[in-house]
Amino acid sequence: MQDGFSGLSKKSILYQVDQSLKRLKTDYIDLYQLHGFDGQIPIEETLAY
């Protein structure tokens, strides 16, 4: 991502979800889908939320 929040860390996921909600003008999502795994971030961190 060009905004500096790439990867699947907790911080990155929360930031990207917040940005998507703003673009979609809504306050909830039904599904957050990963298109791959980030070898630098433990899978437990990615799936914890």
PDB file of N, CA, C and O in Angstrom:
ATOM      1  N   MET A   1       0.833  -1.178   0.000  1.00  0.00           N
ATOM      2  CA  MET A   1       0.000   0.000   0.000  1.00  0.00           C
ATOM      3  C   MET A   1       0.877   1.241   0.000  1.00  0.00           C
ATOM      4  O   MET A   1       1.925   1.269   0.615  1.00  0.00           O
ATOM      5  N   GLN A   2       0.433   2.255  -0.623  1.00  0.00           N
ATOM      6  CA  GLN A   2       1.202   3.486  -0.695  1.00  0.00           C
ATOM      7  C   GLN A   2       1.084   4.343   0.560  1.00  0.00           C
ATOM      8  O   GLN A   2       1.817   5.290   0.733  1.00  0.00           O
ATOM      9  N   ASP A   3       0.182   4.007   1.470  1.00  0.00           N
ATOM     10  CA  ASP A   3      -0.009   4.807   2.675  1.00  0.00           C
ATOM     11  C   ASP A   3       0.903   4.377   3.814  1.00  0.00           C
ATOM     12  O   ASP A   3       0.823   4.912   4.900  1.00  0.00           O
ATOM     13  N   GLY A   4       1.764   3.397   3.595  1.00  0.00           N
ATOM     14  CA  GLY A   4       2.693   2.946   4.620  1.00  0.00           C
ATOM     15  C   GLY A   4       2.140   1.879   5.538  1.00  0.00           C
ATOM     16  O   GLY A   4       2.797   1.470   6.481  1.00  0.00           O
ATOM     17  N   PHE A   5       0.930   1.430   5.322  1.00  0.00           N
ATOM     18  CA  PHE A   5       0.319   0.402   6.149  1.00  0.00           C
ATOM     19  C   PHE A   5       0.094  -0.853   5.316  1.00  0.00           C
ATOM     20  O   PHE A   5      -1.022  -1.179   4.940  1.00  0.00           O
ATOM     21  N   SER A   6       1.157  -1.543   5.017  1.00  0.00           N
ATOM     22  CA  SER A   6       1.026  -2.777   4.252  1.00  0.00           C
ATOM     23  C   SER A   6       1.223  -3.964   5.187  1.00  0.00           C
ATOM     24  O   SER A   6       1.673  -3.825   6.320  1.00  0.00           O
ATOM     25  N   GLY A   7       0.885  -5.126   4.727  1.00  0.00           N
ATOM     26  CA  GLY A   7       1.053  -6.326   5.534  1.00  0.00           C
ATOM     27  C   GLY A   7      -0.188  -6.640   6.340  1.00  0.00           C
ATOM     28  O   GLY A   7      -1.216  -5.982   6.229  1.00  0.00           O
ATOM     29  N   LEU A   8      -0.055  -7.652   7.177  1.00  0.00           N
ATOM     30  CA  LEU A   8      -1.212  -8.126   7.931  1.00  0.00           C
ATOM     31  C   LEU A   8      -1.013  -8.000   9.441  1.00  0.00           C
ATOM     32  O   LEU A   8      -1.488  -8.813  10.209  1.00  0.00           O
ATOM     33  N   SER A   9      -0.332  -6.951   9.854  1.00  0.00           N
ATOM     34  CA  SER A   9      -0.197  -6.693  11.286  1.00  0.00           C
ATOM     35  C   SER A   9      -1.526  -6.151  11.816  1.00  0.00           C
ATOM     36  O   SER A   9      -2.366  -5.665  11.048  1.00  0.00           O
ATOM     37  N   LYS A  10      -1.713  -6.223  13.112  1.00  0.00           N
ATOM     38  CA  LYS A  10      -2.934  -5.695  13.722  1.00  0.00           C
ATOM     39  C   LYS A  10      -3.123  -4.224  13.357  1.00  0.00           C
ATOM     40  O   LYS A  10      -4.202  -3.802  12.950  1.00  0.00           O
ATOM     41  N   LYS A  11      -2.059  -3.445  13.467  1.00  0.00           N
ATOM     42  CA  LYS A  11      -2.126  -2.015  13.173  1.00  0.00           C
ATOM     43  C   LYS A  11      -2.541  -1.766  11.727  1.00  0.00           C
ATOM     44  O   LYS A  11      -3.390  -0.927  11.449  1.00  0.00           O
ATOM     45  N   SER A  12      -1.962  -2.511  10.826  1.00  0.00           N
ATOM     46  CA  SER A  12      -2.257  -2.338   9.408  1.00  0.00           C
ATOM     47  C   SER A  12      -3.697  -2.729   9.084  1.00  0.00           C
ATOM     48  O   SER A  12      -4.393  -2.006   8.379  1.00  0.00           O
ATOM     49  N   ILE A  13      -4.145  -3.861   9.602  1.00  0.00           N
ATOM     50  CA  ILE A  13      -5.517  -4.315   9.332  1.00  0.00           C
ATOM     51  C   ILE A  13      -6.530  -3.307   9.866  1.00  0.00           C
ATOM     52  O   ILE A  13      -7.471  -2.934   9.163  1.00  0.00           O
ATOM     53  N   LEU A  14      -6.337  -2.842  11.097  1.00  0.00           N
ATOM     54  CA  LEU A  14      -7.278  -1.886  11.675  1.00  0.00           C
ATOM     55  C   LEU A  14      -7.301  -0.582  10.884  1.00  0.00           C
ATOM     56  O   LEU A  14      -8.368   0.008  10.669  1.00  0.00           O
ATOM     57  N   TYR A  15      -6.143  -0.137  10.441  1.00  0.00           N
ATOM     58  CA  TYR A  15      -6.081   1.081   9.631  1.00  0.00           C
ATOM     59  C   TYR A  15      -6.805   0.889   8.302  1.00  0.00           C
ATOM     60  O   TYR A  15      -7.613   1.733   7.902  1.00  0.00           O
ATOM     61  N   GLN A  16      -6.534  -0.202   7.610  1.00  0.00           N
ATOM     62  CA  GLN A  16      -7.140  -0.439   6.299  1.00  0.00           C
ATOM     63  C   GLN A  16      -8.656  -0.632   6.411  1.00  0.00           C
ATOM     64  O   GLN A  16      -9.410  -0.162   5.561  1.00  0.00           O
ATOM     65  N   VAL A  17      -9.116  -1.304   7.462  1.00  0.00           N
ATOM     66  CA  VAL A  17     -10.563  -1.462   7.674  1.00  0.00           C
ATOM     67  C   VAL A  17     -11.202  -0.091   7.906  1.00  0.00           C
ATOM     68  O   VAL A  17     -12.238   0.219   7.319  1.00  0.00           O
ATOM     69  N   ASP A  18     -10.573   0.734   8.731  1.00  0.00           N
ATOM     70  CA  ASP A  18     -11.103   2.068   8.984  1.00  0.00           C
ATOM     71  C   ASP A  18     -11.191   2.881   7.693  1.00  0.00           C
ATOM     72  O   ASP A  18     -12.207   3.548   7.443  1.00  0.00           O
ATOM     73  N   GLN A  19     -10.179   2.815   6.864  1.00  0.00           N
ATOM     74  CA  GLN A  19     -10.186   3.541   5.596  1.00  0.00           C
ATOM     75  C   GLN A  19     -11.302   3.022   4.671  1.00  0.00           C
ATOM     76  O   GLN A  19     -11.980   3.806   4.009  1.00  0.00           O
ATOM     77  N   SER A  20     -11.499   1.716   4.638  1.00  0.00           N
ATOM     78  CA  SER A  20     -12.573   1.141   3.814  1.00  0.00           C
ATOM     79  C   SER A  20     -13.944   1.591   4.294  1.00  0.00           C
ATOM     80  O   SER A  20     -14.816   1.926   3.490  1.00  0.00           O
ATOM     81  N   LEU A  21     -14.149   1.591   5.609  1.00  0.00           N
ATOM     82  CA  LEU A  21     -15.434   2.033   6.157  1.00  0.00           C
ATOM     83  C   LEU A  21     -15.723   3.483   5.791  1.00  0.00           C
ATOM     84  O   LEU A  21     -16.859   3.831   5.460  1.00  0.00           O
ATOM     85  N   LYS A  22     -14.709   4.322   5.834  1.00  0.00           N
ATOM     86  CA  LYS A  22     -14.888   5.726   5.452  1.00  0.00           C
ATOM     87  C   LYS A  22     -15.254   5.847   3.978  1.00  0.00           C
ATOM     88  O   LYS A  22     -16.157   6.597   3.619  1.00  0.00           O
ATOM     89  N   ARG A  23     -14.541   5.091   3.123  1.00  0.00           N
ATOM     90  CA  ARG A  23     -14.837   5.160   1.682  1.00  0.00           C
ATOM     91  C   ARG A  23     -16.241   4.657   1.374  1.00  0.00           C
ATOM     92  O   ARG A  23     -16.933   5.201   0.513  1.00  0.00           O
ATOM     93  N   LEU A  24     -16.669   3.624   2.089  1.00  0.00           N
ATOM     94  CA  LEU A  24     -17.982   3.028   1.850  1.00  0.00           C
ATOM     95  C   LEU A  24     -19.106   3.748   2.585  1.00  0.00           C
ATOM     96  O   LEU A  24     -20.286   3.425   2.402  1.00  0.00           O
ATOM     97  N   LYS A  25     -18.736   4.696   3.443  1.00  0.00           N
ATOM     98  CA  LYS A  25     -19.702   5.460   4.239  1.00  0.00           C
ATOM     99  C   LYS A  25     -20.639   4.537   5.016  1.00  0.00           C
ATOM    100  O   LYS A  25     -21.868   4.654   4.970  1.00  0.00           O
ATOM    101  N   THR A  26     -20.022   3.637   5.764  1.00  0.00           N
ATOM    102  CA  THR A  26     -20.759   2.715   6.620  1.00  0.00           C
ATOM    103  C   THR A  26     -19.975   2.527   7.907  1.00  0.00           C
ATOM    104  O   THR A  26     -18.848   3.002   8.043  1.00  0.00           O
ATOM    105  N   ASP A  27     -20.567   1.842   8.878  1.00  0.00           N
ATOM    106  CA  ASP A  27     -19.865   1.628  10.142  1.00  0.00           C
ATOM    107  C   ASP A  27     -19.701   0.149  10.493  1.00  0.00           C
ATOM    108  O   ASP A  27     -19.396  -0.191  11.629  1.00  0.00           O
ATOM    109  N   TYR A  28     -19.909  -0.727   9.523  1.00  0.00           N
ATOM    110  CA  TYR A  28     -19.689  -2.143   9.792  1.00  0.00           C
ATOM    111  C   TYR A  28     -19.275  -2.855   8.510  1.00  0.00           C
ATOM    112  O   TYR A  28     -19.501  -2.369   7.401  1.00  0.00           O
ATOM    113  N   ILE A  29     -18.659  -4.010   8.678  1.00  0.00           N
ATOM    114  CA  ILE A  29     -18.341  -4.890   7.556  1.00  0.00           C
ATOM    115  C   ILE A  29     -18.842  -6.284   7.906  1.00  0.00           C
ATOM    116  O   ILE A  29     -18.918  -6.656   9.073  1.00  0.00           O
ATOM    117  N   ASP A  30     -19.222  -7.038   6.904  1.00  0.00           N
ATOM    118  CA  ASP A  30     -19.687  -8.401   7.114  1.00  0.00           C
ATOM    119  C   ASP A  30     -18.551  -9.410   7.022  1.00  0.00           C
ATOM    120  O   ASP A  30     -18.591 -10.447   7.671  1.00  0.00           O
ATOM    121  N   LEU A  31     -17.566  -9.113   6.201  1.00  0.00           N
ATOM    122  CA  LEU A  31     -16.495 -10.065   5.937  1.00  0.00           C
ATOM    123  C   LEU A  31     -15.212  -9.325   5.610  1.00  0.00           C
ATOM    124  O   LEU A  31     -15.228  -8.350   4.862  1.00  0.00           O
ATOM    125  N   TYR A  32     -14.118  -9.765   6.206  1.00  0.00           N
ATOM    126  CA  TYR A  32     -12.795  -9.243   5.856  1.00  0.00           C
ATOM    127  C   TYR A  32     -12.006 -10.422   5.325  1.00  0.00           C
ATOM    128  O   TYR A  32     -11.755 -11.376   6.052  1.00  0.00           O
ATOM    129  N   GLN A  33     -11.654 -10.384   4.072  1.00  0.00           N
ATOM    130  CA  GLN A  33     -11.015 -11.520   3.416  1.00  0.00           C
ATOM    131  C   GLN A  33      -9.544 -11.231   3.153  1.00  0.00           C
ATOM    132  O   GLN A  33      -9.192 -10.185   2.615  1.00  0.00           O
ATOM    133  N   LEU A  34      -8.694 -12.175   3.536  1.00  0.00           N
ATOM    134  CA  LEU A  34      -7.264 -12.084   3.253  1.00  0.00           C
ATOM    135  C   LEU A  34      -6.994 -12.772   1.925  1.00  0.00           C
ATOM    136  O   LEU A  34      -7.547 -13.821   1.642  1.00  0.00           O
ATOM    137  N   HIS A  35      -6.130 -12.181   1.137  1.00  0.00           N
ATOM    138  CA  HIS A  35      -5.798 -12.769  -0.160  1.00  0.00           C
ATOM    139  C   HIS A  35      -4.486 -13.528  -0.119  1.00  0.00           C
ATOM    140  O   HIS A  35      -4.037 -14.046  -1.134  1.00  0.00           O
ATOM    141  N   GLY A  36      -3.877 -13.590   1.028  1.00  0.00           N
ATOM    142  CA  GLY A  36      -2.619 -14.306   1.205  1.00  0.00           C
ATOM    143  C   GLY A  36      -2.134 -14.089   2.621  1.00  0.00           C
ATOM    144  O   GLY A  36      -2.765 -13.399   3.413  1.00  0.00           O
ATOM    145  N   PHE A  37      -1.002 -14.690   2.950  1.00  0.00           N
ATOM    146  CA  PHE A  37      -0.452 -14.546   4.287  1.00  0.00           C
ATOM    147  C   PHE A  37       0.819 -13.727   4.238  1.00  0.00           C
ATOM    148  O   PHE A  37       1.517 -13.669   3.233  1.00  0.00           O
ATOM    149  N   ASP A  38       1.129 -13.088   5.345  1.00  0.00           N
ATOM    150  CA  ASP A  38       2.316 -12.262   5.484  1.00  0.00           C
ATOM    151  C   ASP A  38       3.330 -13.060   6.299  1.00  0.00           C
ATOM    152  O   ASP A  38       3.128 -13.301   7.490  1.00  0.00           O
ATOM    153  N   GLY A  39       4.415 -13.463   5.673  1.00  0.00           N
ATOM    154  CA  GLY A  39       5.431 -14.280   6.337  1.00  0.00           C
ATOM    155  C   GLY A  39       6.164 -13.566   7.455  1.00  0.00           C
ATOM    156  O   GLY A  39       6.838 -14.203   8.261  1.00  0.00           O
ATOM    157  N   GLN A  40       6.034 -12.254   7.552  1.00  0.00           N
ATOM    158  CA  GLN A  40       6.717 -11.498   8.597  1.00  0.00           C
ATOM    159  C   GLN A  40       5.861 -11.290   9.840  1.00  0.00           C
ATOM    160  O   GLN A  40       6.363 -10.859  10.868  1.00  0.00           O
ATOM    161  N   ILE A  41       4.590 -11.562   9.741  1.00  0.00           N
ATOM    162  CA  ILE A  41       3.661 -11.361  10.860  1.00  0.00           C
ATOM    163  C   ILE A  41       3.148 -12.723  11.308  1.00  0.00           C
ATOM    164  O   ILE A  41       2.655 -13.497  10.480  1.00  0.00           O
ATOM    165  N   PRO A  42       3.221 -13.036  12.608  1.00  0.00           N
ATOM    166  CA  PRO A  42       2.682 -14.316  13.081  1.00  0.00           C
ATOM    167  C   PRO A  42       1.190 -14.439  12.732  1.00  0.00           C
ATOM    168  O   PRO A  42       0.431 -13.490  12.899  1.00  0.00           O
ATOM    169  N   ILE A  43       0.798 -15.608  12.277  1.00  0.00           N
ATOM    170  CA  ILE A  43      -0.600 -15.834  11.882  1.00  0.00           C
ATOM    171  C   ILE A  43      -1.548 -15.579  13.049  1.00  0.00           C
ATOM    172  O   ILE A  43      -2.680 -15.122  12.861  1.00  0.00           O
ATOM    173  N   GLU A  44      -1.089 -15.813  14.284  1.00  0.00           N
ATOM    174  CA  GLU A  44      -1.932 -15.574  15.459  1.00  0.00           C
ATOM    175  C   GLU A  44      -2.302 -14.086  15.577  1.00  0.00           C
ATOM    176  O   GLU A  44      -3.410 -13.763  15.965  1.00  0.00           O
ATOM    177  N   GLU A  45      -1.381 -13.204  15.225  1.00  0.00           N
ATOM    178  CA  GLU A  45      -1.686 -11.768  15.279  1.00  0.00           C
ATOM    179  C   GLU A  45      -2.717 -11.394  14.219  1.00  0.00           C
ATOM    180  O   GLU A  45      -3.636 -10.627  14.474  1.00  0.00           O
ATOM    181  N   THR A  46      -2.569 -11.960  13.027  1.00  0.00           N
ATOM    182  CA  THR A  46      -3.486 -11.653  11.942  1.00  0.00           C
ATOM    183  C   THR A  46      -4.899 -12.141  12.252  1.00  0.00           C
ATOM    184  O   THR A  46      -5.872 -11.444  11.991  1.00  0.00           O
ATOM    185  N   LEU A  47      -5.035 -13.304  12.821  1.00  0.00           N
ATOM    186  CA  LEU A  47      -6.358 -13.909  13.032  1.00  0.00           C
ATOM    187  C   LEU A  47      -6.960 -13.592  14.398  1.00  0.00           C
ATOM    188  O   LEU A  47      -8.085 -13.991  14.667  1.00  0.00           O
ATOM    189  N   ALA A  48      -6.271 -12.831  15.232  1.00  0.00           N
ATOM    190  CA  ALA A  48      -6.753 -12.556  16.589  1.00  0.00           C
ATOM    191  C   ALA A  48      -7.956 -11.630  16.613  1.00  0.00           C
ATOM    192  O   ALA A  48      -8.664 -11.573  17.592  1.00  0.00           O
ATOM    193  N   TYR A  49      -8.213 -10.887  15.546  1.00  0.00           N
ATOM    194  CA  TYR A  49      -9.307  -9.910  15.568  1.00  0.00           C
ATOM    195  C   TYR A  49     -10.283 -10.160  14.513  1.00  0.00           C
ATOM    196  O   TYR A  49     -10.318 -10.375  13.502  1.00  0.00           O
TER     197      TYR A  49
END
